Structures are given as C-alpha cells and as structure tokens.
C-alpha cells in the first residue's frame, strides 16, 4: 500500500508541476494572458503541497525521486498536449530516470 500511495502522490505532483509550468508557458510564450499564468502559478504551489504528503520525511530524497517522475511525465505531457514524439533515446532516458526513482524511494533501508 505504501508504494501505491506514494506512486499516486508522485503522479498527482507531476500533473500539478508539469501542468502548472505548461500553463505559465502558454500564458507567456503563446500570449494567452495572465489567467493562464495565474492558474499555472496556483498549480505549481499545489505541487509543493502534494509533495509534503509523501510518507518519507527526507525532503531531499522525495525531491530527488520525484525528478525521475518529472522527466518521464514531461515527455508524456509533451506527447498529449503538444504532439511531441519522443525518440528511443528520450524513452531510454526516461526509463533510466524512473529506475533511479524506484531505487531512491523504495530500496530497503533497514531503518
């Protein structure tokens, strides 16, 4: 149950952070306006809150592990939202990042 809850929190955090950054990008780069930027900033703030719900108490570990989720999630977001097509090296890198995330977060530590 710990891993499932943790993974769900990482997915929600990715949705909020990547979505928030995308909204800011759209507001600034695509000239969609302050409402998009404000929504993005709010989503980014919520990302910070969601990260605190992870069971592990070590901020550095949570943020480092989340980095792997962010890398893979960013590629998926780009595919869905912008029609981006990752190449085999993008996918290989994302898989490596997710494997690193799993080691950082879920390796047995004996404490």
CSV table of N, CA, C and O in Angstrom, one decimal:
chain,number,residue,atom,x,y,z
A,1,UNK,N,0.8,-1.2,0.0
A,1,UNK,CA,0.0,0.0,0.0
A,1,UNK,C,0.9,1.3,0.0
A,1,UNK,O,0.5,2.3,-0.6
A,2,UNK,N,2.0,1.2,0.7
A,2,UNK,CA,2.9,2.3,0.7
A,2,UNK,C,3.3,2.8,-0.7
A,2,UNK,O,3.3,4.0,-1.0
A,3,UNK,N,3.8,1.8,-1.5
A,3,UNK,CA,4.2,2.1,-2.8
A,3,UNK,C,3.1,2.7,-3.7
A,3,UNK,O,3.3,3.7,-4.4
A,4,UNK,N,1.9,2.1,-3.6
A,4,UNK,CA,0.8,2.6,-4.4
A,4,UNK,C,0.4,4.0,-4.0
A,4,UNK,O,0.2,4.9,-4.9
A,5,UNK,N,0.4,4.3,-2.7
A,5,UNK,CA,0.1,5.7,-2.3
A,5,UNK,C,1.1,6.6,-2.7
A,5,UNK,O,0.8,7.7,-3.2
A,6,UNK,N,2.4,6.2,-2.5
A,6,UNK,CA,3.5,7.1,-2.9
A,6,UNK,C,3.5,7.4,-4.4
A,6,UNK,O,3.7,8.5,-4.9
A,7,UNK,N,3.2,6.3,-5.2
A,7,UNK,CA,3.2,6.5,-6.7
A,7,UNK,C,2.1,7.4,-7.1
A,7,UNK,O,2.2,8.3,-8.0
A,8,UNK,N,0.9,7.3,-6.5
A,8,UNK,CA,-0.2,8.1,-6.8
A,8,UNK,C,0.1,9.6,-6.4
A,8,UNK,O,-0.2,10.5,-7.2
A,9,UNK,N,0.8,9.8,-5.3
A,9,UNK,CA,1.2,11.2,-5.0
A,9,UNK,C,2.2,11.7,-6.0
A,9,UNK,O,2.1,12.9,-6.3
A,10,UNK,N,3.1,10.9,-6.4
A,10,UNK,CA,4.1,11.4,-7.4
A,10,UNK,C,3.4,11.7,-8.7
A,10,UNK,O,3.7,12.7,-9.4
A,11,UNK,N,2.4,10.9,-9.1
A,11,UNK,CA,1.6,11.2,-10.3
A,11,UNK,C,0.8,12.5,-10.2
A,11,UNK,O,0.8,13.3,-11.1
A,12,UNK,N,0.2,12.7,-9.1
A,12,UNK,CA,-0.5,14.0,-8.8
A,12,UNK,C,0.4,15.2,-8.8
A,12,UNK,O,0.2,16.2,-9.4
A,13,UNK,N,1.6,15.0,-8.2
A,13,UNK,CA,2.6,16.1,-8.2
A,13,UNK,C,3.1,16.4,-9.6
A,13,UNK,O,3.2,17.6,-9.9
A,14,UNK,N,3.3,15.4,-10.4
A,14,UNK,CA,3.7,15.6,-11.8
A,14,UNK,C,2.6,16.3,-12.6
A,14,UNK,O,3.0,17.3,-13.3
A,15,UNK,N,1.4,15.9,-12.4
A,15,UNK,CA,0.3,16.6,-13.1
A,15,UNK,C,0.3,18.1,-12.7
A,15,UNK,O,0.2,19.0,-13.6
A,16,UNK,N,0.4,18.4,-11.4
A,16,UNK,CA,0.4,19.8,-11.0
A,16,UNK,C,1.6,20.6,-11.4
A,16,UNK,O,1.5,21.7,-11.9
A,17,UNK,N,2.8,20.0,-11.3
A,17,UNK,CA,4.0,20.8,-11.6
A,17,UNK,C,4.1,20.9,-13.1
A,17,UNK,O,4.4,22.0,-13.6
A,18,UNK,N,4.0,19.8,-13.9
A,18,UNK,CA,4.2,19.9,-15.3
A,18,UNK,C,3.0,20.7,-15.9
A,18,UNK,O,3.3,21.6,-16.8
A,19,UNK,N,1.8,20.5,-15.4
A,19,UNK,CA,0.7,21.3,-15.9
A,19,UNK,C,0.8,22.7,-15.6
A,19,UNK,O,0.5,23.6,-16.4
A,20,UNK,N,1.3,23.0,-14.4
A,20,UNK,CA,1.5,24.4,-14.0
A,20,UNK,C,2.5,25.1,-14.8
A,20,UNK,O,2.3,26.2,-15.3
A,21,UNK,N,3.6,24.4,-15.1
A,21,UNK,CA,4.7,25.0,-15.9
A,21,UNK,C,4.2,25.2,-17.3
A,21,UNK,O,4.5,26.2,-18.0
A,22,UNK,N,3.4,24.2,-17.8
A,22,UNK,CA,2.8,24.4,-19.2
A,22,UNK,C,1.9,25.5,-19.3
A,22,UNK,O,1.9,26.3,-20.3
A,23,UNK,N,1.0,25.7,-18.2
A,23,UNK,CA,0.1,26.9,-18.2
A,23,UNK,C,0.9,28.2,-18.3
A,23,UNK,O,0.5,29.1,-19.0
A,24,UNK,N,2.0,28.3,-17.5
A,24,UNK,CA,2.8,29.5,-17.5
A,24,UNK,C,3.4,29.7,-18.9
A,24,UNK,O,3.4,30.8,-19.4
A,25,UNK,N,3.9,28.6,-19.4
A,25,UNK,CA,4.5,28.7,-20.8
A,25,UNK,C,3.4,29.2,-21.8
A,25,UNK,O,3.7,30.1,-22.6
A,26,UNK,N,2.2,28.6,-21.7
A,26,UNK,CA,1.2,29.1,-22.6
A,26,UNK,C,0.8,30.6,-22.4
A,26,UNK,O,0.6,31.3,-23.4
A,27,UNK,N,0.8,31.0,-21.2
A,27,UNK,CA,0.4,32.3,-20.9
A,27,UNK,C,1.5,33.3,-21.4
A,27,UNK,O,1.1,34.4,-21.9
A,28,UNK,N,2.8,32.9,-21.2
A,28,UNK,CA,3.8,33.9,-21.6
A,28,UNK,C,4.2,33.7,-23.1
A,28,UNK,O,4.2,34.6,-23.9
A,29,UNK,N,4.6,32.5,-23.5
A,29,UNK,CA,5.1,32.2,-24.8
A,29,UNK,C,4.1,32.2,-25.9
A,29,UNK,O,4.4,32.6,-27.0
A,30,UNK,N,2.9,31.8,-25.5
A,30,UNK,CA,1.8,31.7,-26.5
A,30,UNK,C,0.8,32.9,-26.4
A,30,UNK,O,-0.3,32.9,-27.0
A,31,UNK,N,1.2,33.8,-25.5
A,31,UNK,CA,0.4,35.1,-25.3
A,31,UNK,C,-1.1,34.8,-24.9
A,31,UNK,O,-2.0,35.5,-25.4
A,32,UNK,N,-1.3,33.8,-24.1
A,32,UNK,CA,-2.7,33.5,-23.6
A,32,UNK,C,-3.2,34.4,-22.5
A,32,UNK,O,-4.3,34.3,-22.1
A,33,UNK,N,-2.2,35.1,-21.8
A,33,UNK,CA,-2.7,36.0,-20.8
A,33,UNK,C,-2.4,35.6,-19.4
A,33,UNK,O,-1.9,34.5,-19.1
A,34,UNK,N,-2.7,36.6,-18.5
A,34,UNK,CA,-2.5,36.4,-17.1
A,34,UNK,C,-3.3,35.4,-16.4
A,34,UNK,O,-2.9,34.8,-15.4
A,35,UNK,N,-4.5,35.1,-16.9
A,35,UNK,CA,-5.3,34.0,-16.3
A,35,UNK,C,-4.6,32.7,-16.4
A,35,UNK,O,-4.6,31.9,-15.4
A,36,UNK,N,-4.0,32.4,-17.5
A,36,UNK,CA,-3.2,31.1,-17.7
A,36,UNK,C,-2.0,31.1,-16.8
A,36,UNK,O,-1.7,30.1,-16.2
A,37,UNK,N,-1.3,32.3,-16.7
A,37,UNK,CA,-0.1,32.3,-15.8
A,37,UNK,C,-0.6,32.1,-14.4
A,37,UNK,O,0.1,31.4,-13.7
A,38,UNK,N,-1.6,32.8,-14.0
A,38,UNK,CA,-2.1,32.7,-12.6
A,38,UNK,C,-2.5,31.2,-12.3
A,38,UNK,O,-2.2,30.7,-11.2
A,39,UNK,N,-3.2,30.6,-13.2
A,39,UNK,CA,-3.6,29.2,-13.0
A,39,UNK,C,-2.3,28.3,-12.9
A,39,UNK,O,-2.3,27.4,-12.0
A,40,UNK,N,-1.3,28.6,-13.7
A,40,UNK,CA,-0.1,27.8,-13.6
A,40,UNK,C,0.7,28.0,-12.3
A,40,UNK,O,1.1,27.1,-11.7
A,41,UNK,N,0.7,29.3,-11.8
A,41,UNK,CA,1.3,29.5,-10.5
A,41,UNK,C,0.6,28.8,-9.4
A,41,UNK,O,1.2,28.2,-8.5
A,42,UNK,N,-0.7,28.8,-9.4
A,42,UNK,CA,-1.5,28.1,-8.4
A,42,UNK,C,-1.2,26.6,-8.5
A,42,UNK,O,-1.0,26.0,-7.4
A,43,UNK,N,-1.2,26.0,-9.6
A,43,UNK,CA,-0.9,24.6,-9.8
A,43,UNK,C,0.5,24.3,-9.2
A,43,UNK,O,0.7,23.3,-8.6
A,44,UNK,N,1.5,25.1,-9.5
A,44,UNK,CA,2.8,24.9,-9.0
A,44,UNK,C,2.9,25.0,-7.5
A,44,UNK,O,3.6,24.2,-6.9
A,45,UNK,N,2.1,25.9,-6.9
A,45,UNK,CA,2.0,25.9,-5.5
A,45,UNK,C,1.4,24.7,-4.9
A,45,UNK,O,1.9,24.1,-3.9
A,46,UNK,N,0.4,24.2,-5.5
A,46,UNK,CA,-0.3,22.9,-5.1
A,46,UNK,C,0.7,21.7,-5.2
A,46,UNK,O,0.7,20.8,-4.4
A,47,UNK,N,1.5,21.8,-6.2
A,47,UNK,CA,2.6,20.7,-6.3
A,47,UNK,C,3.4,20.6,-5.1
A,47,UNK,O,3.7,19.6,-4.5
A,48,UNK,N,3.8,21.8,-4.6
A,48,UNK,CA,4.6,21.8,-3.4
A,48,UNK,C,3.9,21.3,-2.2
A,48,UNK,O,4.5,20.6,-1.3
A,49,UNK,N,2.6,21.5,-2.1
A,49,UNK,CA,1.8,20.9,-1.0
A,49,UNK,C,1.7,19.4,-1.1
A,49,UNK,O,1.9,18.7,-0.2
A,50,UNK,N,1.4,18.9,-2.3
A,50,UNK,CA,1.2,17.5,-2.5
A,50,UNK,C,2.5,16.7,-2.2
A,50,UNK,O,2.4,15.6,-1.6
A,51,UNK,N,3.7,17.3,-2.5
A,51,UNK,CA,4.9,16.6,-2.1
A,51,UNK,C,5.1,16.4,-0.6
A,51,UNK,O,5.7,15.4,-0.2
A,52,UNK,N,4.5,17.2,0.2
A,52,UNK,CA,4.6,17.0,1.6
A,52,UNK,C,3.8,15.8,2.2
A,52,UNK,O,4.0,15.4,3.3
A,53,UNK,N,2.9,15.3,1.4
A,53,UNK,CA,2.1,14.1,1.8
A,53,UNK,C,2.8,12.8,1.6
A,53,UNK,O,2.3,11.7,2.0
A,54,UNK,N,4.0,12.8,1.1
A,54,UNK,CA,4.8,11.5,1.0
A,54,UNK,C,5.2,11.1,2.4
A,54,UNK,O,5.4,11.9,3.3
A,55,UNK,N,5.2,9.8,2.6
A,55,UNK,CA,5.5,9.2,3.9
A,55,UNK,C,6.9,9.4,4.4
A,55,UNK,O,7.1,9.6,5.6
A,56,UNK,N,7.8,9.4,3.5
A,56,UNK,CA,9.2,9.6,3.8
A,56,UNK,C,9.4,11.1,4.3
A,56,UNK,O,8.9,12.0,3.7
A,57,UNK,N,10.2,11.2,5.4
A,57,UNK,CA,10.4,12.6,5.9
A,57,UNK,C,11.5,13.3,5.4
A,57,UNK,O,11.8,14.5,5.7
A,58,UNK,N,12.3,12.7,4.5
A,58,UNK,CA,13.5,13.4,3.9
A,58,UNK,C,13.2,14.1,2.6
A,58,UNK,O,13.0,13.6,1.6
A,59,UNK,N,13.2,15.5,2.7
A,59,UNK,CA,12.9,16.3,1.6
A,59,UNK,C,13.8,16.0,0.4
A,59,UNK,O,13.3,15.9,-0.7
A,60,UNK,N,15.1,15.9,0.6
A,60,UNK,CA,16.0,15.7,-0.5
A,60,UNK,C,15.7,14.4,-1.2
A,60,UNK,O,15.7,14.3,-2.4
A,61,UNK,N,15.3,13.3,-0.5
A,61,UNK,CA,15.0,12.1,-1.1
A,61,UNK,C,13.7,12.2,-1.9
A,61,UNK,O,13.7,11.7,-3.1
A,62,UNK,N,12.7,12.8,-1.4
A,62,UNK,CA,11.4,13.0,-2.1
A,62,UNK,C,11.7,13.8,-3.4
A,62,UNK,O,11.2,13.4,-4.5
A,63,UNK,N,12.3,14.9,-3.3
A,63,UNK,CA,12.5,15.7,-4.5
A,63,UNK,C,13.4,15.0,-5.5
A,63,UNK,O,13.2,15.1,-6.7
A,64,UNK,N,14.5,14.3,-5.1
A,64,UNK,CA,15.3,13.6,-6.0
A,64,UNK,C,14.5,12.5,-6.7
A,64,UNK,O,14.7,12.4,-7.9
A,65,UNK,N,13.8,11.8,-6.0
A,65,UNK,CA,13.0,10.7,-6.6
A,65,UNK,C,11.9,11.3,-7.5
A,65,UNK,O,11.7,10.8,-8.6
A,66,UNK,N,11.3,12.4,-7.1
A,66,UNK,CA,10.3,13.0,-8.0
A,66,UNK,C,10.9,13.4,-9.3
A,66,UNK,O,10.3,13.4,-10.4
A,67,UNK,N,12.2,13.7,-9.3
A,67,UNK,CA,12.9,14.1,-10.6
A,67,UNK,C,12.7,13.1,-11.7
A,67,UNK,O,12.5,13.5,-12.8
A,68,UNK,N,12.8,11.8,-11.3
A,68,UNK,CA,12.6,10.8,-12.3
A,68,UNK,C,11.2,10.8,-12.9
A,68,UNK,O,10.9,10.6,-14.1
A,69,UNK,N,10.2,11.0,-12.0
A,69,UNK,CA,8.8,11.1,-12.4
A,69,UNK,C,8.6,12.3,-13.3
A,69,UNK,O,7.9,12.3,-14.3
A,70,UNK,N,9.2,13.4,-12.9
A,70,UNK,CA,9.1,14.6,-13.7
A,70,UNK,C,9.7,14.4,-15.1
A,70,UNK,O,9.0,14.9,-16.1
A,71,UNK,N,10.8,13.8,-15.3
A,71,UNK,CA,11.4,13.5,-16.6
A,71,UNK,C,10.4,12.7,-17.5
A,71,UNK,O,10.1,13.1,-18.6
A,72,UNK,N,10.0,11.6,-17.0
A,72,UNK,CA,9.0,10.8,-17.7
A,72,UNK,C,7.7,11.5,-18.0
A,72,UNK,O,7.2,11.5,-19.1
A,73,UNK,N,7.2,12.1,-17.0
A,73,UNK,CA,5.9,12.8,-17.1
A,73,UNK,C,6.0,14.0,-18.1
A,73,UNK,O,5.0,14.2,-18.8
A,74,UNK,N,7.1,14.7,-18.1
A,74,UNK,CA,7.2,15.8,-19.1
A,74,UNK,C,7.2,15.3,-20.5
A,74,UNK,O,6.6,15.9,-21.4
A,75,UNK,N,7.8,14.1,-20.8
A,75,UNK,CA,7.7,13.5,-22.1
A,75,UNK,C,6.2,13.1,-22.5
A,75,UNK,O,5.7,13.4,-23.6
A,76,UNK,N,5.6,12.5,-21.5
A,76,UNK,CA,4.2,12.2,-21.7
A,76,UNK,C,3.3,13.4,-22.0
A,76,UNK,O,2.5,13.4,-22.9
A,77,UNK,N,3.5,14.4,-21.1
A,77,UNK,CA,2.7,15.7,-21.3
A,77,UNK,C,3.0,16.3,-22.7
A,77,UNK,O,2.0,16.7,-23.3
A,78,UNK,N,4.2,16.3,-23.1
A,78,UNK,CA,4.5,16.8,-24.4
A,78,UNK,C,3.8,16.0,-25.5
A,78,UNK,O,3.3,16.6,-26.5
A,79,UNK,N,3.7,14.7,-25.4
A,79,UNK,CA,3.0,13.9,-26.4
A,79,UNK,C,1.5,14.2,-26.4
A,79,UNK,O,1.0,14.4,-27.5
A,80,UNK,N,0.9,14.3,-25.2
A,80,UNK,CA,-0.5,14.5,-25.2
A,80,UNK,C,-0.9,16.0,-25.5
A,80,UNK,O,-1.8,16.2,-26.3
A,81,UNK,N,-0.2,16.9,-24.9
A,81,UNK,CA,-0.6,18.3,-25.1
A,81,UNK,C,-0.1,19.0,-26.3
A,81,UNK,O,-0.7,19.9,-26.8
A,82,UNK,N,1.1,18.6,-26.8
A,82,UNK,CA,1.8,19.3,-27.9
A,82,UNK,C,2.1,18.5,-29.1
A,82,UNK,O,2.7,19.0,-30.0
A,83,UNK,N,1.7,17.2,-29.1
A,83,UNK,CA,2.0,16.3,-30.2
A,83,UNK,C,3.5,16.0,-30.3
A,83,UNK,O,3.9,15.5,-31.4
A,84,UNK,N,4.3,16.1,-29.3
A,84,UNK,CA,5.7,15.8,-29.3
A,84,UNK,C,5.8,14.3,-29.4
A,84,UNK,O,5.1,13.5,-28.8
A,85,UNK,N,6.8,13.8,-30.2
A,85,UNK,CA,7.1,12.4,-30.3
A,85,UNK,C,8.5,12.1,-29.9
A,85,UNK,O,9.5,12.4,-30.5
A,86,UNK,N,8.6,11.5,-28.7
A,86,UNK,CA,10.0,11.2,-28.2
A,86,UNK,C,10.6,10.1,-29.0
A,86,UNK,O,10.0,9.2,-29.6
A,87,UNK,N,12.0,10.2,-29.1
A,87,UNK,CA,12.7,9.2,-29.9
A,87,UNK,C,13.1,8.1,-28.9
A,87,UNK,O,12.9,8.2,-27.7
A,88,UNK,N,13.8,7.1,-29.3
A,88,UNK,CA,14.2,6.0,-28.5
A,88,UNK,C,15.2,6.5,-27.4
A,88,UNK,O,15.2,5.9,-26.3
A,89,UNK,N,15.9,7.5,-27.6
A,89,UNK,CA,16.8,8.0,-26.5
A,89,UNK,C,16.1,8.7,-25.4
A,89,UNK,O,16.4,8.7,-24.3
A,90,UNK,N,15.0,9.4,-25.8
A,90,UNK,CA,14.2,10.1,-24.8
A,90,UNK,C,13.5,9.0,-23.9
A,90,UNK,O,13.5,9.1,-22.7
A,91,UNK,N,13.0,8.0,-24.6
A,91,UNK,CA,12.3,6.9,-23.8
A,91,UNK,C,13.4,6.2,-23.0
A,91,UNK,O,13.1,5.9,-21.8
A,92,UNK,N,14.5,5.9,-23.5
A,92,UNK,CA,15.6,5.2,-22.7
A,92,UNK,C,16.0,6.0,-21.5
A,92,UNK,O,16.1,5.5,-20.4
A,93,UNK,N,16.2,7.3,-21.7
A,93,UNK,CA,16.5,8.2,-20.6
A,93,UNK,C,15.4,8.2,-19.5
A,93,UNK,O,15.7,8.2,-18.3
A,94,UNK,N,14.2,8.3,-20.0
A,94,UNK,CA,13.0,8.3,-19.0
A,94,UNK,C,13.0,7.0,-18.2
A,94,UNK,O,12.7,7.1,-17.0
A,95,UNK,N,13.2,5.9,-18.9
A,95,UNK,CA,13.2,4.6,-18.1
A,95,UNK,C,14.3,4.6,-17.1
A,95,UNK,O,14.1,4.1,-16.0
A,96,UNK,N,15.5,5.1,-17.5
A,96,UNK,CA,16.6,5.1,-16.6
A,96,UNK,C,16.2,6.0,-15.4
A,96,UNK,O,16.5,5.7,-14.2
A,97,UNK,N,15.6,7.1,-15.6
A,97,UNK,CA,15.2,8.0,-14.5
A,97,UNK,C,14.2,7.4,-13.6
A,97,UNK,O,14.3,7.5,-12.4
A,98,UNK,N,13.2,6.7,-14.2
A,98,UNK,CA,12.2,6.0,-13.4
A,98,UNK,C,12.9,4.9,-12.5
A,98,UNK,O,12.5,4.7,-11.4
A,99,UNK,N,13.8,4.2,-13.1
A,99,UNK,CA,14.5,3.1,-12.3
A,99,UNK,C,15.3,3.8,-11.2
A,99,UNK,O,15.3,3.3,-10.1
A,100,UNK,N,15.9,4.9,-11.4
A,100,UNK,CA,16.6,5.6,-10.4
A,100,UNK,C,15.7,6.1,-9.3
A,100,UNK,O,15.9,6.0,-8.1
A,101,UNK,N,14.5,6.6,-9.7
A,101,UNK,CA,13.5,7.0,-8.7
A,101,UNK,C,13.1,5.8,-7.9
A,101,UNK,O,13.0,6.0,-6.6
A,102,UNK,N,12.9,4.7,-8.5
A,102,UNK,CA,12.5,3.5,-7.7
A,102,UNK,C,13.5,3.1,-6.7
A,102,UNK,O,13.2,2.7,-5.5
A,103,UNK,N,14.8,3.1,-7.1
A,103,UNK,CA,15.9,2.8,-6.1
A,103,UNK,C,15.9,3.8,-5.0
A,103,UNK,O,16.0,3.5,-3.8
A,104,UNK,N,15.8,5.1,-5.3
A,104,UNK,CA,15.9,6.1,-4.3
A,104,UNK,C,14.8,6.0,-3.3
A,104,UNK,O,14.9,6.1,-2.1
A,105,UNK,N,13.6,5.8,-3.8
A,105,UNK,CA,12.4,5.8,-3.0
A,105,UNK,C,12.1,4.5,-2.3
A,105,UNK,O,11.7,4.5,-1.1
A,106,UNK,N,12.3,3.4,-3.0
A,106,UNK,CA,11.7,2.1,-2.5
A,106,UNK,C,12.7,1.0,-2.1
A,106,UNK,O,12.3,-0.1,-1.8
A,107,UNK,N,14.0,1.3,-2.2
A,107,UNK,CA,15.0,0.3,-1.8
A,107,UNK,C,14.9,0.1,-0.3
A,107,UNK,O,14.7,1.0,0.5
A,108,UNK,N,15.1,-1.2,0.1
A,108,UNK,CA,15.0,-1.5,1.5
A,108,UNK,C,16.2,-0.8,2.2
A,108,UNK,O,17.3,-0.8,1.8
A,109,UNK,N,15.9,-0.1,3.3
A,109,UNK,CA,17.0,0.6,4.0
A,109,UNK,C,17.3,0.1,5.4
A,109,UNK,O,18.2,0.6,6.1
A,110,UNK,N,16.6,-0.8,5.9
A,110,UNK,CA,16.9,-1.4,7.2
A,110,UNK,C,16.8,-0.4,8.4
A,110,UNK,O,17.5,-0.6,9.4
A,111,UNK,N,16.1,0.7,8.3
A,111,UNK,CA,15.9,1.5,9.5
A,111,UNK,C,14.6,1.3,10.1
A,111,UNK,O,13.6,0.9,9.6
